[in-house]
PDB file of C-alpha atoms in Angstrom:
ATOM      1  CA  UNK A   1     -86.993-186.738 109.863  1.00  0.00           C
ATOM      2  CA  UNK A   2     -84.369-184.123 109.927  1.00  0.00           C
ATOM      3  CA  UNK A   3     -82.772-186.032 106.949  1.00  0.00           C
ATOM      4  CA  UNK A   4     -85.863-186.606 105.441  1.00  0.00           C
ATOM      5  CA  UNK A   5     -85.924-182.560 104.978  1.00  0.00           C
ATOM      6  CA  UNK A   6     -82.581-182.217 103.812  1.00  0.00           C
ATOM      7  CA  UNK A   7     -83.234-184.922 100.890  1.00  0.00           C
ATOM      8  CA  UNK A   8     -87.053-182.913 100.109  1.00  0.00           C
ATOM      9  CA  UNK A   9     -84.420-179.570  99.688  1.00  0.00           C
ATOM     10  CA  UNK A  10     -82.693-181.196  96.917  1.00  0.00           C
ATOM     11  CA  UNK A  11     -85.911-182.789  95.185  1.00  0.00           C
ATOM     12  CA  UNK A  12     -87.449-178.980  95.600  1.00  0.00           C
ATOM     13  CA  UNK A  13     -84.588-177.555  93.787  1.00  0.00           C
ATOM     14  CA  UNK A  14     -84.494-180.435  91.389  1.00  0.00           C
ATOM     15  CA  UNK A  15     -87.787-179.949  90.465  1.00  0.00           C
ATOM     16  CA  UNK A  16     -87.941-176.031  90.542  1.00  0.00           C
ATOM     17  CA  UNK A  17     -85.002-175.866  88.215  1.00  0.00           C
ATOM     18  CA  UNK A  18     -86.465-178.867  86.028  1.00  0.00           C
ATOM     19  CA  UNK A  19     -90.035-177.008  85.335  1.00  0.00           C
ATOM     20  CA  UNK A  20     -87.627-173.949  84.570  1.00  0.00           C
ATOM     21  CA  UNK A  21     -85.993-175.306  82.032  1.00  0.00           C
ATOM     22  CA  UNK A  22     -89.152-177.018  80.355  1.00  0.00           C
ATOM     23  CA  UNK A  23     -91.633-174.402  80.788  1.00  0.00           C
ATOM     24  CA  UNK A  24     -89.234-171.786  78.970  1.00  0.00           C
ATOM     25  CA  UNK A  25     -88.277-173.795  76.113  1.00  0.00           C
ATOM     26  CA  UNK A  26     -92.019-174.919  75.501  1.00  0.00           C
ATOM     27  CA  UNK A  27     -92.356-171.158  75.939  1.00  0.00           C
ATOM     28  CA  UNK A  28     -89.688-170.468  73.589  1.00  0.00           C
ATOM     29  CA  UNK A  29     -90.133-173.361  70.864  1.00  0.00           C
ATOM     30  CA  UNK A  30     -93.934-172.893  71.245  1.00  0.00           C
ATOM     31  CA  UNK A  31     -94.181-176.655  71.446  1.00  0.00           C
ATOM     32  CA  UNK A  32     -94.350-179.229  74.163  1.00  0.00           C
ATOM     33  CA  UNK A  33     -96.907-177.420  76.760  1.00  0.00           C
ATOM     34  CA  UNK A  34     -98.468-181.053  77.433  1.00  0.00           C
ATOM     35  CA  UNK A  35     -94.984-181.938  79.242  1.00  0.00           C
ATOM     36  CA  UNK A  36     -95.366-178.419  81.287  1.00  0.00           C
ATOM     37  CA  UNK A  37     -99.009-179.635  81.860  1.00  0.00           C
ATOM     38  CA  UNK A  38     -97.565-182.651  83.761  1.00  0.00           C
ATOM     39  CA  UNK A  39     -94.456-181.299  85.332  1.00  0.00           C
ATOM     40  CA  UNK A  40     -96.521-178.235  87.039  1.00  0.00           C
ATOM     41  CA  UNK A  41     -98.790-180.840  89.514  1.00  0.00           C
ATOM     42  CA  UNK A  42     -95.478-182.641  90.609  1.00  0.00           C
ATOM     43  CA  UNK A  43     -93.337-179.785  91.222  1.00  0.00           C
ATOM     44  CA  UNK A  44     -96.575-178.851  92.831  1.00  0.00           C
ATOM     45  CA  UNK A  45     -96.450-182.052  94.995  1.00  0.00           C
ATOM     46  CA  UNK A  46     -92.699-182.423  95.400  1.00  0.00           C
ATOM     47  CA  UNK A  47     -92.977-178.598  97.184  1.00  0.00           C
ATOM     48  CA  UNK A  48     -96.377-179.708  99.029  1.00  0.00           C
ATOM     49  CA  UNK A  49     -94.528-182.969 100.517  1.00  0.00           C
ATOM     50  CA  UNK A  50     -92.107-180.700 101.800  1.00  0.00           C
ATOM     51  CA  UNK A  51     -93.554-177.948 103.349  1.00  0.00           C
ATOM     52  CA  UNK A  52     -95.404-181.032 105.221  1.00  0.00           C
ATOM     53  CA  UNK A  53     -92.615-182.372 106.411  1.00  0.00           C
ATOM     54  CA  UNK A  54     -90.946-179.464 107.289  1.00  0.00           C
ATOM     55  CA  UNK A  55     -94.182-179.083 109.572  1.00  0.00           C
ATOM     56  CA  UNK A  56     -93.515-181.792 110.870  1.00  0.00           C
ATOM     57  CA  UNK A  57     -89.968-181.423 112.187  1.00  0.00           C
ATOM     58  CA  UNK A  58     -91.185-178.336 113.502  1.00  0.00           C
ATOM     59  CA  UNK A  59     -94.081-180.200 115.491  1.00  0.00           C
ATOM     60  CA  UNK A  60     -91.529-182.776 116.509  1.00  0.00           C
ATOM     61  CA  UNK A  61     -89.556-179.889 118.291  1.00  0.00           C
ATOM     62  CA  UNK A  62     -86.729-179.195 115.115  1.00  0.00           C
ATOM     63  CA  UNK A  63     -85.757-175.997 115.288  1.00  0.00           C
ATOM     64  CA  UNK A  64     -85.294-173.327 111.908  1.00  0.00           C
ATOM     65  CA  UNK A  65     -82.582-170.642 111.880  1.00  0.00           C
ATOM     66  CA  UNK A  66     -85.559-167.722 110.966  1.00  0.00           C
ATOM     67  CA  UNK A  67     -88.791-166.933 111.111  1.00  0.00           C
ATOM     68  CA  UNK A  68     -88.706-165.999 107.569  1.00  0.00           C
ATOM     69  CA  UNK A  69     -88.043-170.203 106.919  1.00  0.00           C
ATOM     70  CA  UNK A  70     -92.251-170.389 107.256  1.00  0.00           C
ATOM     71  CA  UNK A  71     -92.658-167.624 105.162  1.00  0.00           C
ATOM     72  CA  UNK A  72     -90.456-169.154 102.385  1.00  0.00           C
ATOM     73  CA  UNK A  73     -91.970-172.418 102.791  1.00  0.00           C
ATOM     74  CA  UNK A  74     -95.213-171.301 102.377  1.00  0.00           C
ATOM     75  CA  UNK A  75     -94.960-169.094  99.531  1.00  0.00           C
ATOM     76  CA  UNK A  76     -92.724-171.894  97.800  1.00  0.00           C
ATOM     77  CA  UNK A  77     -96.061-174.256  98.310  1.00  0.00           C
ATOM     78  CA  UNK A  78     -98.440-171.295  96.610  1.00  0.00           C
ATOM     79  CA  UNK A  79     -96.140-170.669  94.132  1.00  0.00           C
ATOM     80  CA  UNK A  80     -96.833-172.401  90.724  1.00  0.00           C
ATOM     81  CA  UNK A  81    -100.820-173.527  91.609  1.00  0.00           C
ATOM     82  CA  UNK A  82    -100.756-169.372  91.895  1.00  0.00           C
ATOM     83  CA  UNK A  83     -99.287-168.959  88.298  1.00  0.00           C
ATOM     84  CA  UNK A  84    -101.505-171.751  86.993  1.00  0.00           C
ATOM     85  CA  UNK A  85    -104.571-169.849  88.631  1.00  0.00           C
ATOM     86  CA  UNK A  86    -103.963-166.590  86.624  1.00  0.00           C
ATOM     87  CA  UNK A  87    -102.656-168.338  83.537  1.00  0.00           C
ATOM     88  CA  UNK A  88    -105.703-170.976  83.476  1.00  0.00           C
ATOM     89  CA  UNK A  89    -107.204-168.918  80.205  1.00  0.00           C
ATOM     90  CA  UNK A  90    -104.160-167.874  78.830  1.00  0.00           C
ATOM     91  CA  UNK A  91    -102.759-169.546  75.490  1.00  0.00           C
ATOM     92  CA  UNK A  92    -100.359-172.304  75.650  1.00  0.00           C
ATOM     93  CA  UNK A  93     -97.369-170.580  75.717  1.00  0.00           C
ATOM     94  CA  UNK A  94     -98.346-167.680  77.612  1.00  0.00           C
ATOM     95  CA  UNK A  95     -99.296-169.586  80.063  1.00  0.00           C
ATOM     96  CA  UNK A  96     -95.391-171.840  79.781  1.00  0.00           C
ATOM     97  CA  UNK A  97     -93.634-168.267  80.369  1.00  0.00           C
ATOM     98  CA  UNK A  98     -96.059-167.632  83.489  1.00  0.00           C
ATOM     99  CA  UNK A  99     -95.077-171.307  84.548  1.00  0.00           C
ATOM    100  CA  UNK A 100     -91.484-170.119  83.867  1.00  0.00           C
ATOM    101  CA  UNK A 101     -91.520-167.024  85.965  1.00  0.00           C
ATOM    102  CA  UNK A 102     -93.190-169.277  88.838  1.00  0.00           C
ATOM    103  CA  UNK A 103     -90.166-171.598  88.407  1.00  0.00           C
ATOM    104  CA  UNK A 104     -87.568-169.097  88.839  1.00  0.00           C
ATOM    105  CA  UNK A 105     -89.270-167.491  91.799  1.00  0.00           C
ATOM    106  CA  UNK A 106     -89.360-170.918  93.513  1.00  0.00           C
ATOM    107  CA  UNK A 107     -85.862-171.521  92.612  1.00  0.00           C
ATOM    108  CA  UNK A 108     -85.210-168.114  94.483  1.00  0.00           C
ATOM    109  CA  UNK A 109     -87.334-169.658  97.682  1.00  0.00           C
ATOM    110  CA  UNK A 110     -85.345-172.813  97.607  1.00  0.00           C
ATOM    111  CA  UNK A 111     -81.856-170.801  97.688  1.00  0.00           C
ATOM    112  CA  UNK A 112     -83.894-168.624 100.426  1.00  0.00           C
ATOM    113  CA  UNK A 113     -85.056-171.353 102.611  1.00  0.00           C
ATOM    114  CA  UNK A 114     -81.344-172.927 102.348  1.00  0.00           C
ATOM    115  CA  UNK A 115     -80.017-169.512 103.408  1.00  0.00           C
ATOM    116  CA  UNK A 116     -82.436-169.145 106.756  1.00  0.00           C
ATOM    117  CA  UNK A 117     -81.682-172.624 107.660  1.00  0.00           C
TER     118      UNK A 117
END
């Protein structure tokens, strides 16, 4: 299950740096905020699978190198359903640079949660 983790790592940071890169250019190009539309609930998912199966290592007795590892963890699951809560009534691409900003702090809790072990 260990494994299973380490895989789940590189699909978070896959998909963290992925909505990054679409969310700012729809941002930027003011166009293509349907694809951001669709890339936010996976992201979403890819982080939520993760954070449950880092739960379930720990249940299993697999041990983290911090405390701070939950911390991460969770706030990488909250991160871009929080952004898409605030942005819900913002225009498209207002709401592609909040997505963006989400993105890049997620790709900061994937290099944290790496870093805590």
């Amino acid at each position: 299950m260990t494994e299973l983790h380490a895989l789940g790592a590189v699909a978070s940071l896959v998909a963290a740096g992925g909505l990054l890169l679409l969310s700012a250019a729809a941002g930027a190009l003011d166009r293509g905020h349907q694809w951001v539309s669709r890339a936010a609930p996976v992201a979403t998912a890819v982080f939520a699978l993760q954070a449950g199966i880092g739960l379930v290592v720990m249940v299993g007795g697999g041990a983290f190198g911090e405390g701070l590892h939950l911390l991460y963890g969770v706030a990488l699951a909250v991160a871009v359903p929080l952004a898409l809560t605030f942005a819900s009534d913002a225009p498209q691409r207002a709401r592609s640079w909040v997505l963006a900003v989400a993105a890049l702090v997620s790709l900061v809790l994937v290099w944290r949660l790496y870093a805590t072990g």
